[in-house]
Amino acid sequence: MDLKLKLRPSFFLFSLVLILLLKVPDFVSAAKPKCISTERQALLTFRASLNDTSGRLKSWSGPDCCNWSGVLCDVRTSHVVKIDLRNPVQDVRSDEYERSSLRGKLHQSLTILKFLSYLDLSSNDFGGLEIPEFLGQIVSLRYLNLSSSSFSGEIPANLGNLSKLESLDLYASSLRVSNLRWLSGLSTSLKYLNMANVNLSGAGETWLEDFSKVTTLKELRLSDSEIKNLPLSLSSSANLKHLEVLDLSGNSLNTPIPNWLFSLTNLRELSLRWCFLEGSIPTEFKNLKLLETLDLSNNLALQGEIPSVLGDLPRLKFLDLSANELNGQLNGFLDALSRNKGNSLVFLDLSSNKLAGALPESLGALRNLQTLDLSSNTFTGSVPSSIGNMASLKKLDLSYNTMNGSIAESFGKLAELVDLNLMANTWEGVLQKSHFVNLRSLKTIRLTTEPYRSLIFKVPSTWIPPFRLELIQIENCQIGPSFPMWLQVQTKLNYVVLRNTGIEDTIPDSWFSGISSEVTYLILANNRIKGRLPQKLAFPKLNNIDLSSNSFEGPFPLWSTNATELRLYENNFSGYIPQNIDVLMPRIQNIYLFHNSFTGNIPSSLCDISGLQILSLRKNHFSGSLPNCWHRQFMLYGIDASENNLSGQIPESLDLLPSLSVLLLNQNALEGKIPESLQNCSGLTNIDLGGNKLTGKLPSWLGKLSSLFMLRLQSNSFTGQIPDDLCSAPNLRILDLSGNKISGPIPKCISNLTAIARGTNNEVFQNLVFIVTRAREYQDIVNSINLSGNNISGEIPREILGLSYLRILNLSNNSMAGNIPEKISELSRLETLDLSRNKLSGAIPQSLAAISSLQSLNLSFNKLEGSIPKLVKFQDPSIYIGNELLCGKPLPKKCPKDIK
Ligand SMILES: *[C@@H]1O[C@H](CO)[C@@H](O)[C@H](O)[C@H]1NC(C)=O
Ligand SMILES: *[C@@H]1O[C@H](CO)[C@@H](O)[C@H](O)[C@H]1NC(C)=O
Ligand SMILES: *[C@@H]1O[C@H](CO)[C@@H](O)[C@H](O)[C@H]1NC(C)=O
Ligand SMILES: *[C@@H]1O[C@H](CO)[C@@H](O)[C@H](O)[C@H]1NC(C)=O
Ligand SMILES: *[C@@H]1O[C@H](CO)[C@@H](O)[C@H](O)[C@H]1NC(C)=O
Ligand SMILES: *[C@@H]1O[C@H](CO)[C@@H](O)[C@H](O)[C@H]1NC(C)=O
Ligand SMILES: *[C@@H]1O[C@H](CO)[C@@H](O)[C@H](O)[C@H]1NC(C)=O
Ligand SMILES: *[C@@H]1O[C@H](CO)[C@@H](O)[C@H](O)[C@H]1NC(C)=O
């Protein structure tokens, strides 16, 4: 806004005139205005009601009020004409802003200043005070700025008395208006009006008519103003013919783009982002010849192609159409732009649409373009080589498309390029020195392709690139096997992702210690990097550490007290987890240490990390007992300590973890009973306690865990019967009780396992995915029941045939008697059936042949009799041996009827 400058130039002009005409040597003192005492008194009164914590009104005490800070007097008349008390600190988030905000009340004494034309109280904190009505009495005002000053309540209608007002800024968050009729009082003066964030929902249907009465308006800003209706036609739009800037962003308009906009032919800037506009972009935009800025982004629903007329607009500098449903190709629009010789487009964002096709060569004609964002569309093909002609390009984003092929060498010409994002496409080919030769300004590079593609960096081993990167993200590209010089010299990095880049080298300590202390991400996963890591490094901001799947050695790295994510899995790290891990990593959420050589105990201080979510310690050499100190850690939902040397009991205090969902403690030496308290963890979905020395009866409360998906208690010493209650676990899909000392029958209620009976959803299984790689491991046993190696007696209950999604049934090595159910083929998805080593008698049912999915069968060592049905797939005699009375193929013993 230029108005605030107006007074100053006139002051200088006047001084100049004085010098030239009067040639008074010490004109400065001569021209210095004197303060009018009634005005001085008014200012003092005004100041007295303010609270000026930072003392920026210190100068408001001397005799000459014209030289108080923020006060300006007319040079000739000495009247106060301007008060500028805008907060000098403009960064709202800084503490300084708070400190230098004025507070308190606004005193009416200002009305004494009859010549005040400029009042700026913006960016202060009047703590919810209403805008005082007396401001409407200072009719000399031409500029009033009350923005961001925590005023609230209704905007007083008597501001409409300020008939000279040219600029009114009421940008704020808790003001509202219930009618806008008062605007008519400003109808011949007001040029600038900002009521963004003012709640206009009470202003009624006529809000736009009311604004259009102000025929002098050049700039109207009404973003986030709770406007719900935008008229599609507007007879009075002619009144707004001077309008140059219109901002209606952030209002839920839910209409097509209205036609009356195109009669506002003086528009320079039109902003309609986040308005939920529908329909297509009208070609009538061609009428807006002066348009420089057009923002239609984030409407989510604008459709159709980008009209080529937008490319013809001679002055367009800024075009944002991102986050819509635009489709079609870019050719028409870009060709128009490239024909438009004077095109001055600087910013183009078309990201997050449904645009398609290859990028046309005409892109290269956009010589002034600084930002080009085409990410998250479905563009195909390779990058046109004309890209190298975009001499002003600073930011290029082609990420998340379906582009392929090699990366044009002409990239190397983009000397201004700062930010390059080529992520998530399927690039291949070779990147050479020439691709980077002039990229002096490059600060960030993101380049990822599909893992199976071959994209290779082939640069000389001594190459020193012209850039110093701050961010690097390269995935699935071959950079290694050595850790190249061009990476070694990057010492300003604050975000590092080098995932699956084929580096097999050691990384010099100097590189780690050279990384910026601002670093937040350090991801070196899926390489074959060797060696020990430097121990004494301080990265105070480092958040996310992923060194997984390499060959790192040495102790637990302690680099950051700010880490939330630590992935060290699949390496050769050794030594202890520090006992005071809670102090060293107080903000840690996910700890993945699996598949290393860590030793020692699991420190009890883990119980004191309140944000812990996942603790994955599998396949190490941890010993001692699990800490029994768990208390209200609301987020902890996964513990995987399997395949260690843990002894002692399962901690009772686990029941204090309200979110616990996954508990994997298999393959340890745990003993004792499953603690009763565990039934309080009602969200448990996956339990694996197999391969321990646990004893006692199977707890009946397990069936009350309504989310339970997997229960594995195999290879322990559990006794007693299978409790009926277990049948009531509606989501159970994996049940493994094998290798225990369980006796008694299989309960008939087994058909109540509804997840296996009806194949209901798989969602709980997803929890395992968070425990990285475990999901894959358990995937193979979904819908399985394994009761083998116990002492289970009785018959195979016919009810089991109701479990029609059952894939694996293993009842071997028990004492089951009776027949194999005749209708066994009702288990039509069965893949594995093992009934060996029981006392089953009778004939093998013919219907077995009907189970086409059956891959593996074992009926050996029972008391089955009669002839073996024709099961083409199962010609291995060992399936049937140990049944004295069985006969026929594939057994050597012929059946009586065949002998004849
Ligand atoms: C000014 O602000 C300070 C600190 O917030 C407060 O202690 C003091 O009472 C205020 N004075 C007036 C006059 O409001
Ligand atoms: C007021 O005038 C005095 C003397 O002319 C000068 O030293 C001082 O800096 C001025 N104060 C302000 C706030 O301009
Ligand atoms: C009002 O003041 C704010 C800063 O507090 C400034 O950003 C804004 O441009 C001013 N409004 C006008 C119209 O000058
Ligand atoms: C100022 O405006 C108010 C409300 O619009 C009105 O009631 C009042 O008469 C006006 N005062 C003057 C002096 O015009
Ligand atoms: C805006 O004002 C209306 C009443 O005029 C009120 O119902 C609504 O809640 C307000 N919106 C906000 C965000 O405060
Ligand atoms: C890119 O993808 C298209 C369509 O899938 C295919 O026809 C073309 O051969 C691919 N080009 C390269 C270089 O891989
Ligand atoms: C720690 O990380 C958070 C992000 O999780 C960041 O906001 C914060 O600034 C960091 N703390 C320090 C001391 O850098
Ligand atoms: C099994 O389901 C049936 C019918 O839904 C119900 O009556 C019975 O109580 C259930 N049995 C058990 C042990 O949950």
GROMACS .gro file of C-alpha atoms in nm, residues 165-528:
model
  364
  165LEU     CA    1  -1.091   0.688   0.436
  166GLU     CA    2  -0.884   0.541   0.155
  167SER     CA    3  -0.740   0.240   0.327
  168LEU     CA    4  -0.899   0.021   0.591
  169ASP     CA    5  -0.724  -0.287   0.720
  170LEU     CA    6  -0.926  -0.496   0.967
  171TYR     CA    7  -0.753  -0.825   0.906
  172ALA     CA    8  -0.813  -1.017   1.225
  173SER     CA    9  -0.950  -1.339   1.358
  174SER     CA   10  -1.233  -1.265   1.593
  175LEU     CA   11  -1.416  -0.971   1.441
  176ARG     CA   12  -1.759  -1.004   1.284
  177VAL     CA   13  -2.013  -0.789   1.103
  178SER     CA   14  -2.387  -0.831   1.099
  179ASN     CA   15  -2.449  -0.578   0.824
  180LEU     CA   16  -2.236  -0.396   0.573
  181ARG     CA   17  -2.462  -0.103   0.494
  182TRP     CA   18  -2.218   0.136   0.661
  183LEU     CA   19  -1.977   0.073   0.372
  184SER     CA   20  -2.185   0.312   0.163
  185GLY     CA   21  -2.041   0.595   0.374
  186LEU     CA   22  -1.699   0.511   0.228
  187SER     CA   23  -1.829   0.475  -0.126
  188THR     CA   24  -1.637   0.761  -0.281
  189SER     CA   25  -1.305   0.731  -0.104
  190LEU     CA   26  -1.211   0.374  -0.007
  191LYS     CA   27  -0.953   0.213  -0.232
  192TYR     CA   28  -0.815  -0.060  -0.010
  193LEU     CA   29  -1.023  -0.283   0.215
  194ASN     CA   30  -0.898  -0.586   0.399
  195MET     CA   31  -1.153  -0.780   0.600
  196ALA     CA   32  -0.986  -1.118   0.569
  197ASN     CA   33  -1.065  -1.343   0.864
  198VAL     CA   34  -1.354  -1.122   0.969
  199ASN     CA   35  -1.667  -1.334   1.014
  200LEU     CA   36  -1.904  -1.204   0.745
  201SER     CA   37  -2.157  -1.485   0.778
  202GLY     CA   38  -2.400  -1.248   0.947
  203ALA     CA   39  -2.386  -0.999   0.660
  204GLY     CA   40  -2.650  -1.184   0.461
  205GLU     CA   41  -2.699  -1.261   0.095
  206THR     CA   42  -2.633  -0.905  -0.010
  207TRP     CA   43  -2.271  -0.895   0.103
  208LEU     CA   44  -2.135  -0.857  -0.247
  209GLU     CA   45  -2.389  -0.588  -0.341
  210ASP     CA   46  -2.278  -0.400  -0.028
  211PHE     CA   47  -1.911  -0.413  -0.124
  212SER     CA   48  -1.988  -0.318  -0.480
  213LYS     CA   49  -2.137   0.014  -0.361
  214VAL     CA   50  -1.782   0.122  -0.286
  215THR     CA   51  -1.713   0.220  -0.643
  216THR     CA   52  -1.363   0.346  -0.577
  217LEU     CA   53  -1.237   0.006  -0.452
  218LYS     CA   54  -0.914  -0.118  -0.604
  219GLU     CA   55  -0.826  -0.390  -0.358
  220LEU     CA   56  -1.070  -0.612  -0.171
  221ARG     CA   57  -0.943  -0.888   0.054
  222LEU     CA   58  -1.202  -1.120   0.204
  223SER     CA   59  -1.022  -1.450   0.252
  224ASP     CA   60  -1.140  -1.686   0.527
  225SER     CA   61  -1.441  -1.469   0.594
  226GLU     CA   62  -1.706  -1.738   0.636
  227ILE     CA   63  -1.875  -1.636   0.313
  228LYS     CA   64  -2.104  -1.918   0.202
  229ASN     CA   65  -2.270  -1.783  -0.110
  230LEU     CA   66  -2.129  -1.630  -0.423
  231PRO     CA   67  -2.388  -1.490  -0.664
  232LEU     CA   68  -2.354  -1.627  -1.016
  233SER     CA   69  -2.472  -1.301  -1.163
  234LEU     CA   70  -2.422  -0.950  -1.030
  235SER     CA   71  -2.591  -0.652  -1.186
  236SER     CA   72  -2.381  -0.409  -0.987
  237SER     CA   73  -2.051  -0.567  -1.090
  238ALA     CA   74  -2.004  -0.263  -1.313
  239ASN     CA   75  -1.949  -0.063  -0.994
  240LEU     CA   76  -1.641  -0.268  -0.917
  241LYS     CA   77  -1.476  -0.175  -1.244
  242HIS     CA   78  -1.175  -0.025  -1.068
  243LEU     CA   79  -1.107  -0.344  -0.876
  244GLU     CA   80  -0.750  -0.462  -0.927
  245VAL     CA   81  -0.719  -0.714  -0.649
  246LEU     CA   82  -0.987  -0.958  -0.533
  247ASP     CA   83  -0.918  -1.225  -0.275
  248LEU     CA   84  -1.202  -1.457  -0.171
  249SER     CA   85  -0.984  -1.752  -0.074
  250GLY     CA   86  -1.083  -1.988   0.200
  251ASN     CA   87  -1.460  -1.941   0.173
  252SER     CA   88  -1.680  -2.243   0.105
  253LEU     CA   89  -1.851  -2.110  -0.205
  254ASN     CA   90  -1.939  -2.441  -0.373
  255THR     CA   91  -2.027  -2.283  -0.708
  256PRO     CA   92  -1.879  -2.266  -1.057
  257ILE     CA   93  -1.655  -1.968  -1.132
  258PRO     CA   94  -1.910  -1.688  -1.188
  259ASN     CA   95  -1.921  -1.494  -1.511
  260TRP     CA   96  -1.947  -1.146  -1.361
  261LEU     CA   97  -1.579  -1.179  -1.266
  262PHE     CA   98  -1.488  -1.138  -1.630
  263SER     CA   99  -1.631  -0.786  -1.643
  264LEU     CA  100  -1.372  -0.677  -1.385
  265THR     CA  101  -1.125  -0.599  -1.657
  266ASN     CA  102  -0.883  -0.413  -1.433
  267LEU     CA  103  -0.809  -0.718  -1.221
  268ARG     CA  104  -0.439  -0.777  -1.164
  269GLU     CA  105  -0.476  -1.032  -0.891
  270LEU     CA  106  -0.751  -1.289  -0.840
  271SER     CA  107  -0.730  -1.536  -0.561
  272LEU     CA  108  -0.995  -1.804  -0.522
  273ARG     CA  109  -0.804  -2.081  -0.347
  274TRP     CA  110  -0.982  -2.320  -0.108
  275CYS     CA  111  -1.325  -2.207  -0.226
  276PHE     CA  112  -1.459  -2.548  -0.333
  277LEU     CA  113  -1.525  -2.409  -0.679
  278GLU     CA  114  -1.666  -2.657  -0.929
  279GLY     CA  115  -1.691  -2.694  -1.304
  280SER     CA  116  -1.427  -2.598  -1.555
  281ILE     CA  117  -1.201  -2.295  -1.594
  282PRO     CA  118  -1.393  -2.060  -1.829
  283THR     CA  119  -1.226  -1.935  -2.146
  284GLU     CA  120  -1.361  -1.588  -2.058
  285PHE     CA  121  -1.043  -1.542  -1.855
  286LYS     CA  122  -0.914  -1.401  -2.182
  287ASN     CA  123  -1.101  -1.078  -2.096
  288LEU     CA  124  -0.877  -1.018  -1.797
  289LYS     CA  125  -0.589  -0.881  -1.998
  290LEU     CA  126  -0.418  -0.721  -1.701
  291LEU     CA  127  -0.418  -1.032  -1.485
  292GLU     CA  128  -0.081  -1.097  -1.321
  293THR     CA  129  -0.176  -1.339  -1.047
  294LEU     CA  130  -0.434  -1.613  -1.069
  295ASP     CA  131  -0.478  -1.857  -0.785
  296LEU     CA  132  -0.746  -2.124  -0.825
  297SER     CA  133  -0.561  -2.385  -0.623
  298ASN     CA  134  -0.704  -2.628  -0.370
  299ASN     CA  135  -1.058  -2.617  -0.494
  300LEU     CA  136  -1.036  -2.994  -0.521
  301ALA     CA  137  -1.311  -3.010  -0.782
  302LEU     CA  138  -1.221  -2.787  -1.078
  303GLN     CA  139  -1.226  -3.009  -1.387
  304GLY     CA  140  -1.157  -3.009  -1.754
  305GLU     CA  141  -0.851  -2.898  -1.941
  306ILE     CA  142  -0.640  -2.594  -1.874
  307PRO     CA  143  -0.773  -2.349  -2.134
  308SER     CA  144  -0.505  -2.230  -2.372
  309VAL     CA  145  -0.633  -1.871  -2.332
  310LEU     CA  146  -0.453  -1.863  -1.997
  311GLY     CA  147  -0.133  -1.892  -2.198
  312ASP     CA  148  -0.228  -1.581  -2.396
  313LEU     CA  149  -0.264  -1.351  -2.097
  314PRO     CA  150   0.013  -1.101  -2.164
  315ARG     CA  151   0.100  -1.009  -1.805
  316LEU     CA  152   0.049  -1.336  -1.621
  317LYS     CA  153   0.328  -1.389  -1.370
  318PHE     CA  154   0.181  -1.627  -1.117
  319LEU     CA  155  -0.052  -1.917  -1.193
  320ASP     CA  156  -0.152  -2.171  -0.931
  321LEU     CA  157  -0.405  -2.436  -1.032
  322SER     CA  158  -0.279  -2.707  -0.796
  323ALA     CA  159  -0.497  -2.954  -0.607
  324ASN     CA  160  -0.790  -2.981  -0.846
  325GLU     CA  161  -0.919  -3.242  -1.087
  326LEU     CA  162  -0.785  -3.085  -1.404
  327ASN     CA  163  -0.714  -3.332  -1.682
  328GLY     CA  164  -0.595  -3.348  -2.040
  329GLN     CA  165  -0.255  -3.252  -2.172
  330LEU     CA  166  -0.049  -2.936  -2.138
  331ASN     CA  167   0.027  -2.884  -2.504
  332GLY     CA  168  -0.245  -2.628  -2.585
  333PHE     CA  169  -0.171  -2.411  -2.285
  334LEU     CA  170   0.208  -2.432  -2.309
  335ASP     CA  171   0.213  -2.376  -2.683
  336ALA     CA  172   0.005  -2.061  -2.633
  337LEU     CA  173   0.247  -1.948  -2.363
  338SER     CA  174   0.547  -2.010  -2.583
  339ARG     CA  175   0.390  -1.814  -2.871
  340ASN     CA  176   0.322  -1.534  -2.626
  341LYS     CA  177   0.665  -1.379  -2.675
  342GLY     CA  178   0.631  -1.130  -2.396
  343ASN     CA  179   0.530  -1.399  -2.147
  344SER     CA  180   0.651  -1.315  -1.807
  345LEU     CA  181   0.531  -1.622  -1.617
  346VAL     CA  182   0.743  -1.664  -1.307
  347PHE     CA  183   0.544  -1.917  -1.107
  348LEU     CA  184   0.348  -2.215  -1.236
  349ASP     CA  185   0.199  -2.477  -1.005
  350LEU     CA  186  -0.017  -2.747  -1.161
  351SER     CA  187   0.057  -3.014  -0.902
  352SER     CA  188  -0.198  -3.263  -0.770
  353ASN     CA  189  -0.428  -3.279  -1.069
  354LYS     CA  190  -0.495  -3.548  -1.326
  355LEU     CA  191  -0.292  -3.399  -1.605
  356ALA     CA  192  -0.140  -3.647  -1.846
  357GLY     CA  193   0.067  -3.694  -2.157
  358ALA     CA  194   0.429  -3.613  -2.225
  359LEU     CA  195   0.574  -3.273  -2.138
  360PRO     CA  196   0.601  -3.073  -2.460
  361GLU     CA  197   0.925  -2.919  -2.585
  362SER     CA  198   0.755  -2.579  -2.572
  363LEU     CA  199   0.831  -2.585  -2.197
  364GLY     CA  200   1.174  -2.451  -2.287
  365ALA     CA  201   1.021  -2.121  -2.400
  366LEU     CA  202   0.939  -2.024  -2.042
  367ARG     CA  203   1.257  -1.826  -1.995
  368ASN     CA  204   1.128  -1.629  -1.698
  369LEU     CA  205   0.980  -1.918  -1.508
  370GLN     CA  206   1.136  -1.961  -1.165
  371THR     CA  207   0.904  -2.220  -1.014
  372LEU     CA  208   0.757  -2.513  -1.203
  373ASP     CA  209   0.561  -2.768  -1.004
  374LEU     CA  210   0.401  -3.049  -1.201
  375SER     CA  211   0.415  -3.309  -0.923
  376SER     CA  212   0.144  -3.563  -0.847
  377ASN     CA  213  -0.011  -3.591  -1.191
  378THR     CA  214   0.012  -3.871  -1.443
  379PHE     CA  215   0.262  -3.723  -1.686
  380THR     CA  216   0.447  -3.979  -1.894
  381GLY     CA  217   0.757  -3.997  -2.111
  382SER     CA  218   1.091  -3.839  -2.041
  383VAL     CA  219   1.193  -3.482  -1.959
  384PRO     CA  220   1.210  -3.270  -2.275
  385SER     CA  221   1.565  -3.162  -2.346
  386SER     CA  222   1.443  -2.802  -2.391
  387ILE     CA  223   1.433  -2.791  -2.011
  388GLY     CA  224   1.789  -2.662  -2.026
  389ASN     CA  225   1.659  -2.338  -2.183
  390MET     CA  226   1.457  -2.240  -1.879
  391ALA     CA  227   1.730  -2.007  -1.773
  392SER     CA  228   1.555  -1.862  -1.468
  393LEU     CA  229   1.436  -2.188  -1.320
  394LYS     CA  230   1.496  -2.209  -0.945
  395LYS     CA  231   1.257  -2.481  -0.843
  396LEU     CA  232   1.150  -2.782  -1.047
  397ASP     CA  233   0.920  -3.051  -0.914
  398LEU     CA  234   0.823  -3.345  -1.135
  399SER     CA  235   0.779  -3.591  -0.847
  400TYR     CA  236   0.501  -3.849  -0.826
  401ASN     CA  237   0.427  -3.889  -1.194
  402THR     CA  238   0.466  -4.185  -1.423
  403MET     CA  239   0.752  -4.043  -1.622
  404ASN     CA  240   1.021  -4.278  -1.749
  405GLY     CA  241   1.333  -4.297  -1.957
  406SER     CA  242   1.662  -4.126  -1.897
  407ILE     CA  243   1.717  -3.785  -1.744
  408ALA     CA  244   1.805  -3.514  -1.993
  409GLU     CA  245   2.163  -3.395  -1.984
  410SER     CA  246   2.044  -3.041  -2.047
  411PHE     CA  247   1.956  -3.022  -1.677
  412GLY     CA  248   2.318  -2.936  -1.633
  413LYS     CA  249   2.255  -2.592  -1.787
  414LEU     CA  250   2.018  -2.473  -1.515
  415ALA     CA  251   2.257  -2.245  -1.334
  416GLU     CA  252   1.985  -2.089  -1.117
  417LEU     CA  253   1.830  -2.417  -1.008
  418VAL     CA  254   1.809  -2.445  -0.630
  419ASP     CA  255   1.551  -2.711  -0.571
  420LEU     CA  256   1.517  -3.021  -0.789
  421ASN     CA  257   1.263  -3.292  -0.717
  422LEU     CA  258   1.243  -3.590  -0.951
  423MET     CA  259   1.116  -3.839  -0.693
  424ALA     CA  260   0.880  -4.126  -0.756
  425ASN     CA  261   0.903  -4.179  -1.130
  426THR     CA  262   1.059  -4.470  -1.315
  427TRP     CA  263   1.384  -4.319  -1.435
  428GLU     CA  264   1.667  -4.520  -1.579
  429GLY     CA  265   1.993  -4.465  -1.762
  430VAL     CA  266   2.315  -4.298  -1.664
  431LEU     CA  267   2.380  -3.968  -1.485
  432GLN     CA  268   2.708  -3.804  -1.569
  433LYS     CA  269   2.910  -3.501  -1.471
  434SER     CA  270   2.744  -3.312  -1.755
  435HIS     CA  271   2.405  -3.349  -1.587
  436PHE     CA  272   2.531  -3.127  -1.307
  437VAL     CA  273   2.797  -2.916  -1.469
  438ASN     CA  274   2.641  -2.571  -1.410
  439LEU     CA  275   2.419  -2.645  -1.112
  440ARG     CA  276   2.602  -2.396  -0.894
  441SER     CA  277   2.294  -2.296  -0.697
  442LEU     CA  278   2.156  -2.642  -0.629
  443LYS     CA  279   2.067  -2.692  -0.263
  444THR     CA  280   1.819  -2.975  -0.267
  445ILE     CA  281   1.795  -3.280  -0.486
  446ARG     CA  282   1.539  -3.558  -0.462
  447LEU     CA  283   1.576  -3.842  -0.707
  448THR     CA  284   1.414  -4.179  -0.664
  449THR     CA  285   1.311  -4.451  -0.903
  450GLU     CA  286   1.163  -4.799  -0.880
  451PRO     CA  287   1.394  -5.052  -0.711
  452TYR     CA  288   1.416  -5.271  -1.022
  453ARG     CA  289   1.516  -4.987  -1.255
  454SER     CA  290   1.871  -4.918  -1.333
  455LEU     CA  291   1.971  -4.558  -1.279
  456ILE     CA  292   2.341  -4.513  -1.237
  457PHE     CA  293   2.569  -4.229  -1.136
  458LYS     CA  294   2.879  -4.252  -1.353
  459VAL     CA  295   3.105  -3.966  -1.253
  460PRO     CA  296   3.481  -3.961  -1.211
  461SER     CA  297   3.588  -4.067  -0.864
  462THR     CA  298   3.762  -3.733  -0.805
  463TRP     CA  299   3.474  -3.518  -0.931
  464ILE     CA  300   3.398  -3.219  -0.711
  465PRO     CA  301   3.054  -3.086  -0.805
  466PRO     CA  302   2.973  -2.715  -0.827
  467PHE     CA  303   2.700  -2.741  -0.561
  468ARG     CA  304   2.686  -2.768  -0.184
  469LEU     CA  305   2.366  -2.949  -0.101
  470GLU     CA  306   2.150  -2.903   0.207
  471LEU     CA  307   1.908  -3.181   0.123
  472ILE     CA  308   1.978  -3.501  -0.061
  473GLN     CA  309   1.734  -3.783  -0.118
  474ILE     CA  310   1.844  -4.054  -0.356
  475GLU     CA  311   1.677  -4.393  -0.356
  476ASN     CA  312   1.723  -4.698  -0.574
  477CYS     CA  313   2.002  -4.546  -0.779
  478GLN     CA  314   2.348  -4.690  -0.806
  479ILE     CA  315   2.596  -4.446  -0.647
  480GLY     CA  316   2.840  -4.698  -0.495
  481PRO     CA  317   3.022  -4.921  -0.447
  482SER     CA  318   3.259  -4.658  -0.309
  483PHE     CA  319   3.141  -4.358  -0.109
  484PRO     CA  320   3.214  -4.102  -0.378
  485MET     CA  321   3.410  -3.781  -0.349
  486TRP     CA  322   3.116  -3.572  -0.469
  487LEU     CA  323   2.923  -3.687  -0.160
  488GLN     CA  324   3.221  -3.655   0.071
  489VAL     CA  325   3.247  -3.284  -0.002
  490GLN     CA  326   2.881  -3.216   0.090
  491THR     CA  327   2.921  -3.067   0.433
  492LYS     CA  328   2.612  -2.851   0.460
  493LEU     CA  329   2.364  -3.136   0.455
  494ASN     CA  330   2.075  -3.116   0.695
  495TYR     CA  331   1.857  -3.387   0.541
  496VAL     CA  332   2.015  -3.705   0.410
  497VAL     CA  333   1.843  -3.999   0.248
  498LEU     CA  334   2.068  -4.242   0.060
  499ARG     CA  335   1.860  -4.557   0.045
  500ASN     CA  336   1.953  -4.854  -0.168
  501THR     CA  337   2.233  -4.676  -0.350
  502GLY     CA  338   2.477  -4.967  -0.369
  503ILE     CA  339   2.737  -4.810  -0.139
  504GLU     CA  340   2.952  -5.088   0.008
  505ASP     CA  341   3.232  -4.875   0.142
  506THR     CA  342   3.310  -4.737   0.482
  507ILE     CA  343   3.208  -4.374   0.528
  508PRO     CA  344   3.485  -4.150   0.656
  509ASP     CA  345   3.429  -4.012   1.009
  510SER     CA  346   3.500  -3.669   0.867
  511TRP     CA  347   3.182  -3.688   0.660
  512PHE     CA  348   2.967  -3.762   0.963
  513SER     CA  349   3.131  -3.491   1.166
  514GLY     CA  350   3.103  -3.252   0.873
  515ILE     CA  351   2.725  -3.285   0.836
  516SER     CA  352   2.544  -2.976   0.949
  517SER     CA  353   2.446  -2.975   1.313
  518GLU     CA  354   2.103  -2.878   1.179
  519VAL     CA  355   2.055  -3.225   1.035
  520THR     CA  356   1.707  -3.368   1.096
  521TYR     CA  357   1.705  -3.684   0.881
  522LEU     CA  358   1.985  -3.932   0.840
  523ILE     CA  359   1.881  -4.232   0.638
  524LEU     CA  360   2.142  -4.465   0.495
  525ALA     CA  361   1.929  -4.779   0.481
  526ASN     CA  362   1.963  -5.073   0.243
  527ASN     CA  363   2.324  -5.031   0.143
  528ARG     CA  364   2.616  -5.247   0.242
   0.00000   0.00000   0.00000
